[in-house]
Amino acid sequence: MSVASLRRAARESVSGLPREFWWLWTSTLVNRLGAFVATFMTLYLTLERGYSASFVGLVVALHGLGGVVSSVVAGVLTDRLGRRPTLVAAQASTAFSVALLGFMQHPAAIAGVALLVGMTSNASRPAVQAMMADIVRPEDRVRAFALNYWAINLGFAVSSTAAGFVAEYSYLAGFLGEAALTLACAVLVYVKLPESRPVRTEAEKAAAEPATGLGTVLRDGRFMGVVGLSFLISLIFMQGSFGLPLAMSAAGFSTADFGLVIGVNGLLIVLLQIPVTRLIERRDPQKLLVVSALLAGYGFALTAFGGSVWSLALTVCVWTLAEIINSPTQMGLVARLSPLHGRGRYQGMYTLSWAVASLVAPLMAGFVIQHYGAAWLWTSMAALGMVAALGYWLLMRGLSEAGAAPAVAPAVAPAVAPAVAPAVVPAVAAPTELVPVPVAKTAAAAEA
């Protein structure tokens, strides 16, 4: 491919996006540049504090439990109070709790503050995802999610590698650095992003359209199927943050070694997310989700054969490709199945799947590695990948033909200032086939 073709492809991938999206994208990038706690919590507790794998699993599970508690609550607040206030409050609270965690000494205090960090950090996700769905046209969302995921991993690739070396000298510096950057995100959102929550039209009010409650979400069988499969795939991917550092630590690798290995994940996504999205955009989402589940499971299973930094990095390449395929495809599906006035609750329930996985994954990793060895953990990942692949295949059968999204109300203007309203009015189209839209032909936006 010529340089001119590469430039044209890059221009087509980012063109046509609303200004609000880019501020959201920027906040994502800044936030991920400061990522430290989720990545290095395991190594901090084992190498710096000397706690056992079981205690580490308990603490990290409490972090996940905090996310479980906050996911649904934050989804409700996103619909009731708005995306912007929920997001600002969540990020400001995260900054405070992360800084506090760095100073905790007693095991009980560490566990309690880890729970608080999990609650605050996870509370922003439903608001971000709902805001993205508000400001981006439906046909642009697959590309939007891909670009957002690209920003997440650009920041992650830089922060994980740099933080690995920072941790060699001071874990506290890592905690305080994440707190400062998260606070900067809260300020950016407050200053630059208008509220995007759609308001009900007079016609909708006159028709007495019933509100979307949590019961509505739970009764949506297809969507809850997506949530369940998201839990399984999340359980696999999260072993990169929980099982992998425990296994590498037990095998004698350093924090810098882990930083380099896990940094491959972010680096590959930075390099490949956009071109791979362009390659798969016309493919059947059912096949994409099935293939991604198999690649994830067997990619982690290969970790059992990794005896060096470079061989472990090669296994990361396999499951990273699964992430690249799965993330925009699945998030596009979730956005499509979420009704206009219930996006916060739907996104909260989807976020819950990741939060529950954050609760289960460290407990699973700590218990299995301590009592049976890492090889059993990696073998179980292959089994979970096969189960998830089968689930995606069954769930997606006939979905394109059915176009089965919950009833979506007509497009309404988000409650934003007049100066930016034209850029953020979501053009909700009629249901179409669930096939990712060609990147070259559409504009997109990403979540922060």
Short mmCIF file of C-alpha atoms in Angstrom, two decimals:
data_model
loop_
_atom_site.label_atom_id
_atom_site.label_comp_id
_atom_site.label_asym_id
_atom_site.label_seq_id
_atom_site.Cartn_x
_atom_site.Cartn_y
_atom_site.Cartn_z
CA MET A 1 0.00 0.00 0.00
CA SER A 2 1.39 3.41 -0.98
CA VAL A 3 1.93 6.30 1.43
CA ALA A 4 -0.90 8.17 -0.32
CA SER A 5 -3.25 5.22 0.24
CA LEU A 6 -2.31 5.05 3.91
CA ARG A 7 -2.97 8.76 4.32
CA ARG A 8 -6.32 8.46 2.58
CA ALA A 9 -7.31 5.48 4.75
CA ALA A 10 -6.34 7.36 7.91
CA ARG A 11 -8.28 10.45 6.81
CA GLU A 12 -11.38 8.40 6.02
CA SER A 13 -11.15 6.66 9.40
CA VAL A 14 -11.35 9.90 11.41
CA SER A 15 -13.32 12.25 9.18
CA GLY A 16 -16.83 13.46 9.88
CA LEU A 17 -16.79 12.99 13.65
CA PRO A 18 -18.55 15.56 15.87
CA ARG A 19 -16.38 17.84 17.98
CA GLU A 20 -17.87 16.45 21.19
CA PHE A 21 -16.64 13.02 20.26
CA TRP A 22 -13.05 14.20 20.04
CA TRP A 23 -13.22 15.75 23.51
CA LEU A 24 -14.59 12.45 24.78
CA TRP A 25 -11.82 10.63 22.92
CA THR A 26 -9.20 12.96 24.42
CA SER A 27 -10.48 12.32 27.94
CA THR A 28 -10.20 8.58 27.27
CA LEU A 29 -6.62 8.94 26.13
CA VAL A 30 -5.60 11.08 29.11
CA ASN A 31 -7.32 8.72 31.53
CA ARG A 32 -5.58 5.65 30.12
CA LEU A 33 -2.19 7.36 30.13
CA GLY A 34 -2.53 7.31 33.90
CA ALA A 35 -3.72 3.71 34.22
CA PHE A 36 -1.79 2.07 37.05
CA VAL A 37 -3.94 0.52 39.75
CA ALA A 38 -5.81 -2.02 37.62
CA THR A 39 -2.62 -3.14 35.90
CA PHE A 40 -0.14 -3.19 38.78
CA MET A 41 -2.34 -3.88 41.80
CA THR A 42 -1.41 -7.57 41.75
CA LEU A 43 2.33 -6.95 41.58
CA TYR A 44 2.11 -4.16 44.16
CA LEU A 45 0.48 -6.45 46.72
CA THR A 46 2.74 -9.45 46.03
CA LEU A 47 6.17 -7.94 45.41
CA GLU A 48 5.97 -4.68 47.38
CA ARG A 49 3.77 -5.83 50.29
CA GLY A 50 4.50 -9.56 50.28
CA TYR A 51 0.89 -10.78 50.49
CA SER A 52 -0.16 -14.26 49.34
CA ALA A 53 -1.85 -14.96 46.03
CA SER A 54 -5.12 -15.73 47.82
CA PHE A 55 -5.15 -12.38 49.68
CA VAL A 56 -4.24 -10.56 46.48
CA GLY A 57 -7.11 -12.29 44.73
CA LEU A 58 -9.45 -11.20 47.53
CA VAL A 59 -8.38 -7.55 47.34
CA VAL A 60 -8.60 -7.37 43.58
CA ALA A 61 -11.96 -9.14 43.76
CA LEU A 62 -13.19 -6.43 46.14
CA HIS A 63 -12.12 -3.92 43.51
CA GLY A 64 -14.33 -5.85 41.10
CA LEU A 65 -17.16 -6.00 43.64
CA GLY A 66 -17.12 -2.22 43.79
CA GLY A 67 -17.68 -2.19 40.05
CA VAL A 68 -20.58 -4.61 40.39
CA VAL A 69 -22.27 -2.33 42.91
CA SER A 70 -21.75 0.84 40.90
CA SER A 71 -22.54 -0.44 37.39
CA VAL A 72 -26.30 -0.59 37.68
CA VAL A 73 -26.53 2.45 39.98
CA ALA A 74 -24.43 4.53 37.60
CA GLY A 75 -26.59 3.39 34.69
CA VAL A 76 -29.73 4.64 36.45
CA LEU A 77 -28.04 7.94 37.36
CA THR A 78 -26.91 8.34 33.75
CA ASP A 79 -30.53 8.25 32.60
CA ARG A 80 -31.95 10.31 35.48
CA LEU A 81 -29.30 12.94 36.23
CA GLY A 82 -27.50 12.98 32.90
CA ARG A 83 -24.30 11.74 31.33
CA ARG A 84 -22.11 14.74 32.17
CA PRO A 85 -22.74 15.06 35.94
CA THR A 86 -22.43 11.30 36.41
CA LEU A 87 -19.15 11.24 34.52
CA VAL A 88 -17.63 14.24 36.32
CA ALA A 89 -18.59 12.92 39.76
CA ALA A 90 -17.25 9.45 38.98
CA GLN A 91 -13.88 10.69 37.73
CA ALA A 92 -13.35 13.16 40.56
CA SER A 93 -14.17 10.46 43.11
CA THR A 94 -11.82 8.04 41.37
CA ALA A 95 -8.96 10.52 41.58
CA PHE A 96 -9.45 10.91 45.33
CA SER A 97 -9.79 7.19 46.08
CA VAL A 98 -6.78 6.16 43.95
CA ALA A 99 -4.55 8.69 45.74
CA LEU A 100 -5.86 7.45 49.09
CA LEU A 101 -5.09 3.84 48.20
CA GLY A 102 -1.43 4.66 47.72
CA PHE A 103 -1.12 5.68 51.38
CA MET A 104 -2.94 2.73 52.94
CA GLN A 105 -0.82 0.42 55.12
CA HIS A 106 -3.14 -1.93 57.01
CA PRO A 107 -4.48 -4.94 55.04
CA ALA A 108 -8.08 -4.14 55.97
CA ALA A 109 -7.63 -0.51 54.89
CA ILE A 110 -6.13 -1.59 51.57
CA ALA A 111 -9.07 -3.93 50.96
CA GLY A 112 -11.65 -1.28 51.88
CA VAL A 113 -10.17 1.44 49.71
CA ALA A 114 -9.75 -1.03 46.83
CA LEU A 115 -13.51 -1.57 47.04
CA LEU A 116 -14.04 2.20 46.88
CA VAL A 117 -11.73 2.54 43.87
CA GLY A 118 -13.67 -0.18 42.09
CA MET A 119 -16.96 1.61 42.74
CA THR A 120 -15.81 5.03 41.57
CA SER A 121 -13.74 3.96 38.56
CA ASN A 122 -16.47 1.76 37.14
CA ALA A 123 -19.22 4.35 37.58
CA SER A 124 -18.08 6.39 34.59
CA ARG A 125 -18.48 3.63 32.00
CA PRO A 126 -22.27 3.67 31.49
CA ALA A 127 -22.19 7.46 31.15
CA VAL A 128 -19.37 7.36 28.59
CA GLN A 129 -21.00 4.66 26.50
CA ALA A 130 -24.42 6.30 26.62
CA MET A 131 -22.95 9.68 25.66
CA MET A 132 -21.20 8.11 22.71
CA ALA A 133 -24.43 6.53 21.50
CA ASP A 134 -26.12 9.94 21.89
CA ILE A 135 -23.65 11.95 19.80
CA VAL A 136 -22.81 9.42 17.08
CA ARG A 137 -25.00 8.35 14.20
CA PRO A 138 -25.97 4.64 14.35
CA GLU A 139 -24.17 3.81 11.11
CA ASP A 140 -20.96 5.29 12.50
CA ARG A 141 -20.81 3.50 15.83
CA VAL A 142 -18.64 0.50 14.92
CA ARG A 143 -15.91 2.83 13.71
CA ALA A 144 -16.50 5.02 16.76
CA PHE A 145 -16.00 2.19 19.20
CA ALA A 146 -12.90 1.07 17.31
CA LEU A 147 -11.37 4.54 17.52
CA ASN A 148 -12.19 4.79 21.21
CA TYR A 149 -10.67 1.39 21.88
CA TRP A 150 -7.63 2.57 19.94
CA ALA A 151 -7.31 5.57 22.28
CA ILE A 152 -7.68 3.33 25.33
CA ASN A 153 -4.86 1.12 24.20
CA LEU A 154 -2.62 3.90 22.96
CA GLY A 155 -2.68 5.23 26.51
CA PHE A 156 -2.37 1.73 27.92
CA ALA A 157 0.65 0.85 25.78
CA VAL A 158 2.48 3.95 26.97
CA SER A 159 1.41 3.78 30.61
CA SER A 160 1.92 0.05 31.17
CA THR A 161 5.47 0.13 29.84
CA ALA A 162 6.43 3.35 31.63
CA ALA A 163 4.65 2.40 34.85
CA GLY A 164 6.52 -0.91 34.95
CA PHE A 165 9.75 1.05 35.36
CA VAL A 166 8.14 3.60 37.69
CA ALA A 167 7.06 0.74 39.95
CA GLU A 168 10.68 -0.37 40.25
CA TYR A 169 11.32 2.83 42.21
CA SER A 170 8.00 3.98 43.70
CA TYR A 171 4.53 2.49 43.57
CA LEU A 172 3.21 5.59 45.33
CA ALA A 173 4.26 7.71 42.36
CA GLY A 174 2.12 5.50 40.16
CA PHE A 175 -0.95 5.92 42.37
CA LEU A 176 -0.54 9.70 42.54
CA GLY A 177 0.10 9.96 38.81
CA GLU A 178 -3.14 8.13 38.00
CA ALA A 179 -5.03 10.33 40.46
CA ALA A 180 -3.73 13.52 38.83
CA LEU A 181 -4.59 12.43 35.29
CA THR A 182 -8.04 11.19 36.29
CA LEU A 183 -8.76 14.55 37.92
CA ALA A 184 -7.64 16.25 34.71
CA CYS A 185 -10.22 14.14 32.84
CA ALA A 186 -12.98 15.32 35.19
CA VAL A 187 -12.01 18.95 34.54
CA LEU A 188 -11.90 18.37 30.78
CA VAL A 189 -15.37 16.78 30.75
CA TYR A 190 -16.81 19.58 32.89
CA VAL A 191 -15.35 22.33 30.71
CA LYS A 192 -15.69 20.91 27.20
CA LEU A 193 -18.55 18.40 27.04
CA PRO A 194 -22.22 19.47 27.05
CA GLU A 195 -24.97 17.22 28.35
CA SER A 196 -26.16 14.83 25.63
CA ARG A 197 -29.06 13.02 27.31
CA PRO A 198 -32.01 12.93 24.88
CA VAL A 199 -35.16 14.65 26.08
CA ARG A 200 -38.63 13.29 25.49
CA THR A 201 -40.63 15.07 22.82
CA GLU A 202 -44.14 16.38 23.43
CA ALA A 203 -45.49 13.55 21.30
CA GLU A 204 -43.72 10.97 23.50
CA LYS A 205 -45.05 12.63 26.63
CA ALA A 206 -48.57 12.76 25.20
CA ALA A 207 -48.38 9.09 24.27
CA ALA A 208 -47.40 8.31 27.87
CA GLU A 209 -44.55 6.13 26.65
CA PRO A 210 -43.51 3.91 29.54
CA ALA A 211 -40.07 4.54 30.98
CA THR A 212 -37.34 1.97 30.56
CA GLY A 213 -36.71 0.40 33.96
CA LEU A 214 -34.30 -2.28 35.08
CA GLY A 215 -37.09 -4.82 34.72
CA THR A 216 -37.32 -3.98 31.03
CA VAL A 217 -33.61 -4.67 30.63
CA LEU A 218 -33.78 -7.97 32.52
CA ARG A 219 -36.71 -9.15 30.39
CA ASP A 220 -34.83 -8.45 27.17
CA GLY A 221 -33.65 -12.00 26.54
CA ARG A 222 -31.35 -11.36 23.59
CA PHE A 223 -29.65 -8.43 25.30
CA MET A 224 -29.16 -10.40 28.52
CA GLY A 225 -27.63 -13.15 26.40
CA VAL A 226 -25.12 -10.60 25.14
CA VAL A 227 -24.43 -9.62 28.76
CA GLY A 228 -23.80 -13.24 29.74
CA LEU A 229 -21.41 -13.84 26.85
CA SER A 230 -19.67 -10.57 27.61
CA PHE A 231 -19.03 -11.92 31.11
CA LEU A 232 -17.38 -15.05 29.73
CA ILE A 233 -15.19 -13.20 27.26
CA SER A 234 -14.29 -10.63 29.93
CA LEU A 235 -13.28 -13.40 32.31
CA ILE A 236 -10.80 -14.56 29.69
CA PHE A 237 -9.36 -11.17 28.77
CA MET A 238 -8.95 -10.09 32.40
CA GLN A 239 -6.44 -12.84 33.01
CA GLY A 240 -4.01 -10.50 31.27
CA SER A 241 -4.24 -8.26 34.34
CA PHE A 242 -4.72 -10.92 37.03
CA GLY A 243 -3.54 -14.40 36.03
CA LEU A 244 -0.62 -13.34 33.85
CA PRO A 245 1.20 -11.16 36.44
CA LEU A 246 0.68 -13.81 39.14
CA ALA A 247 2.07 -16.53 36.89
CA MET A 248 5.00 -14.38 35.78
CA SER A 249 5.80 -13.39 39.36
CA ALA A 250 5.77 -17.04 40.45
CA ALA A 251 8.09 -17.87 37.54
CA GLY A 252 10.62 -15.23 38.61
CA PHE A 253 9.89 -12.45 36.12
CA SER A 254 10.19 -8.80 37.22
CA THR A 255 7.66 -5.98 37.08
CA ALA A 256 9.53 -4.51 34.13
CA ASP A 257 9.22 -7.86 32.31
CA PHE A 258 5.48 -7.87 32.89
CA GLY A 259 5.22 -4.25 31.76
CA LEU A 260 6.97 -5.10 28.50
CA VAL A 261 4.85 -8.21 27.87
CA ILE A 262 1.49 -6.61 28.61
CA GLY A 263 2.57 -3.48 26.74
CA VAL A 264 2.54 -5.58 23.56
CA ASN A 265 -1.22 -5.81 23.95
CA GLY A 266 -1.71 -2.06 23.85
CA LEU A 267 0.92 -1.52 21.17
CA LEU A 268 -0.66 -4.05 18.79
CA ILE A 269 -4.09 -2.52 19.26
CA VAL A 270 -2.64 0.91 18.50
CA LEU A 271 -1.06 -0.43 15.31
CA LEU A 272 -3.79 -2.80 14.15
CA GLN A 273 -7.18 -1.66 15.50
CA ILE A 274 -8.02 0.70 12.65
CA PRO A 275 -6.72 -1.42 9.73
CA VAL A 276 -8.27 -4.61 11.12
CA THR A 277 -11.59 -2.81 11.63
CA ARG A 278 -11.49 -1.74 7.99
CA LEU A 279 -10.79 -5.35 7.01
CA ILE A 280 -13.63 -6.91 9.02
CA GLU A 281 -16.23 -4.19 8.63
CA ARG A 282 -18.21 -6.08 5.97
CA ARG A 283 -17.95 -9.44 7.70
CA ASP A 284 -20.76 -11.29 9.47
CA PRO A 285 -20.70 -10.21 13.15
CA GLN A 286 -21.73 -13.68 14.21
CA LYS A 287 -18.59 -15.19 12.68
CA LEU A 288 -16.42 -12.37 14.03
CA LEU A 289 -17.62 -12.93 17.60
CA VAL A 290 -17.21 -16.72 17.34
CA VAL A 291 -13.66 -16.41 15.96
CA SER A 292 -12.69 -13.81 18.56
CA ALA A 293 -13.87 -16.06 21.41
CA LEU A 294 -11.80 -18.99 20.12
CA LEU A 295 -8.72 -16.81 19.61
CA ALA A 296 -9.06 -15.41 23.13
CA GLY A 297 -9.38 -18.81 24.80
CA TYR A 298 -6.61 -20.54 22.91
CA GLY A 299 -4.39 -17.46 22.99
CA PHE A 300 -4.32 -17.57 26.78
CA ALA A 301 -3.95 -21.36 26.71
CA LEU A 302 -0.67 -20.88 24.83
CA THR A 303 0.67 -18.99 27.86
CA ALA A 304 1.32 -22.36 29.48
CA PHE A 305 4.14 -22.88 26.95
CA GLY A 306 5.74 -19.43 27.40
CA GLY A 307 9.09 -19.67 29.15
CA SER A 308 10.60 -16.31 28.19
CA VAL A 309 9.54 -12.70 27.81
CA TRP A 310 9.45 -13.01 24.03
CA SER A 311 7.47 -16.25 23.94
CA LEU A 312 4.96 -14.76 26.36
CA ALA A 313 4.76 -11.68 24.15
CA LEU A 314 3.86 -13.93 21.20
CA THR A 315 0.93 -15.42 23.12
CA VAL A 316 -0.25 -11.88 23.88
CA CYS A 317 -0.34 -11.26 20.12
CA VAL A 318 -2.91 -14.05 19.68
CA TRP A 319 -5.43 -12.90 22.28
CA THR A 320 -4.87 -9.28 21.37
CA LEU A 321 -6.17 -10.03 17.88
CA ALA A 322 -9.27 -11.44 19.59
CA GLU A 323 -9.71 -8.15 21.46
CA ILE A 324 -9.33 -6.12 18.29
CA ILE A 325 -12.10 -8.11 16.62
CA ASN A 326 -14.42 -8.55 19.59
CA SER A 327 -14.50 -5.10 21.13
CA PRO A 328 -15.99 -2.88 18.39
CA THR A 329 -18.23 -5.68 17.11
CA GLN A 330 -19.75 -6.42 20.50
CA MET A 331 -20.06 -2.78 21.59
CA GLY A 332 -21.76 -1.92 18.31
CA LEU A 333 -24.24 -4.71 18.97
CA VAL A 334 -24.90 -3.46 22.51
CA ALA A 335 -25.50 0.10 21.30
CA ARG A 336 -27.95 -1.16 18.69
CA LEU A 337 -29.94 -3.18 21.21
CA SER A 338 -30.18 -0.24 23.66
CA PRO A 339 -33.33 1.94 23.39
CA LEU A 340 -32.95 5.71 23.17
CA HIS A 341 -34.31 6.63 26.60
CA GLY A 342 -32.85 3.59 28.38
CA ARG A 343 -29.26 3.74 27.20
CA GLY A 344 -27.86 4.39 30.65
CA ARG A 345 -29.57 1.36 32.18
CA TYR A 346 -28.71 -0.90 29.24
CA GLN A 347 -25.09 0.24 29.24
CA GLY A 348 -25.00 -0.16 33.02
CA MET A 349 -26.13 -3.76 32.72
CA TYR A 350 -23.55 -4.40 30.00
CA THR A 351 -20.87 -2.81 32.19
CA LEU A 352 -22.03 -5.10 34.98
CA SER A 353 -20.78 -8.09 32.98
CA TRP A 354 -17.25 -6.69 33.02
CA ALA A 355 -17.55 -5.72 36.68
CA VAL A 356 -18.64 -9.22 37.71
CA ALA A 357 -15.76 -10.64 35.67
CA SER A 358 -13.44 -8.29 37.57
CA LEU A 359 -14.79 -9.82 40.76
CA VAL A 360 -14.49 -13.45 39.66
CA ALA A 361 -11.26 -13.32 37.60
CA PRO A 362 -8.81 -12.50 40.41
CA LEU A 363 -10.41 -15.01 42.77
CA MET A 364 -10.22 -17.63 40.06
CA ALA A 365 -6.62 -16.79 39.13
CA GLY A 366 -5.37 -16.65 42.72
CA PHE A 367 -7.07 -19.87 43.79
CA VAL A 368 -6.15 -21.94 40.74
CA ILE A 369 -2.52 -20.80 40.56
CA GLN A 370 -1.91 -21.26 44.30
CA HIS A 371 -3.55 -24.69 44.57
CA TYR A 372 -3.18 -26.27 41.12
CA GLY A 373 -0.66 -24.26 39.13
CA ALA A 374 -0.85 -21.81 36.25
CA ALA A 375 -1.19 -24.52 33.59
CA TRP A 376 -4.68 -25.37 34.86
CA LEU A 377 -5.72 -21.72 34.65
CA TRP A 378 -4.63 -21.45 31.02
CA THR A 379 -6.35 -24.70 30.10
CA SER A 380 -9.61 -23.43 31.62
CA MET A 381 -9.37 -20.33 29.42
CA ALA A 382 -9.45 -22.51 26.32
CA ALA A 383 -12.60 -24.20 27.62
CA LEU A 384 -14.28 -20.84 28.35
CA GLY A 385 -13.39 -19.64 24.86
CA MET A 386 -15.14 -22.60 23.29
CA VAL A 387 -18.24 -22.09 25.46
CA ALA A 388 -18.37 -18.39 24.52
CA ALA A 389 -17.94 -19.20 20.82
CA LEU A 390 -20.87 -21.60 20.95
CA GLY A 391 -22.94 -19.01 22.79
CA TYR A 392 -22.26 -16.31 20.19
CA TRP A 393 -23.16 -18.72 17.40
CA LEU A 394 -26.51 -19.59 19.02
CA LEU A 395 -27.36 -16.02 20.06
CA MET A 396 -26.64 -14.42 16.70
CA ARG A 397 -28.63 -16.88 14.58
CA GLY A 398 -31.26 -14.95 12.64
CA LEU A 399 -30.37 -11.64 14.29
CA SER A 400 -29.64 -9.82 11.02
CA GLU A 401 -32.95 -10.89 9.57
CA ALA A 402 -34.87 -10.05 12.73
CA GLY A 403 -33.21 -6.69 13.25
CA ALA A 404 -34.27 -7.29 16.81
CA ALA A 405 -33.56 -4.13 18.70
CA PRO A 406 -35.93 -2.93 21.37
CA ALA A 407 -38.28 -0.25 20.22
CA VAL A 408 -36.27 2.90 19.64
CA ALA A 409 -38.03 6.22 19.88
CA PRO A 410 -37.65 8.80 17.13
CA ALA A 411 -34.48 10.83 17.21
CA VAL A 412 -34.58 13.73 19.60
CA ALA A 413 -32.19 16.56 20.17
CA PRO A 414 -29.88 16.10 23.14
CA ALA A 415 -30.11 18.76 25.79
CA VAL A 416 -27.04 20.73 24.76
CA ALA A 417 -26.21 24.33 24.18
CA PRO A 418 -27.49 25.77 20.89
CA ALA A 419 -23.96 26.43 19.74
CA VAL A 420 -23.22 22.72 19.49
CA ALA A 421 -26.67 21.22 19.03
CA PRO A 422 -26.35 20.69 15.26
CA ALA A 423 -23.25 18.59 15.76
CA VAL A 424 -24.73 16.21 18.27
CA VAL A 425 -28.32 15.50 17.21
CA PRO A 426 -28.33 11.70 16.88
CA ALA A 427 -29.74 10.57 13.57
CA VAL A 428 -31.45 7.36 14.63
CA ALA A 429 -32.05 5.31 11.55
CA ALA A 430 -34.48 2.50 10.95
CA PRO A 431 -33.22 -0.99 11.86
CA THR A 432 -30.74 -2.37 9.36
CA GLU A 433 -28.65 -5.50 9.16
CA LEU A 434 -26.22 -5.98 12.01
CA VAL A 435 -23.15 -5.75 9.83
CA PRO A 436 -20.40 -3.24 10.69
CA VAL A 437 -20.61 -0.19 8.45
CA PRO A 438 -17.70 0.41 6.04
CA VAL A 439 -15.28 2.81 7.68
CA ALA A 440 -14.45 4.53 4.44
CA LYS A 441 -18.04 5.61 3.93
CA THR A 442 -19.14 6.75 7.36
CA ALA A 443 -18.17 8.96 10.27
CA ALA A 444 -17.95 7.75 13.82
CA ALA A 445 -17.35 8.66 17.41
CA ALA A 446 -15.84 6.84 20.31
CA GLU A 447 -16.47 6.41 24.01
CA ALA A 448 -14.21 8.08 26.57
#
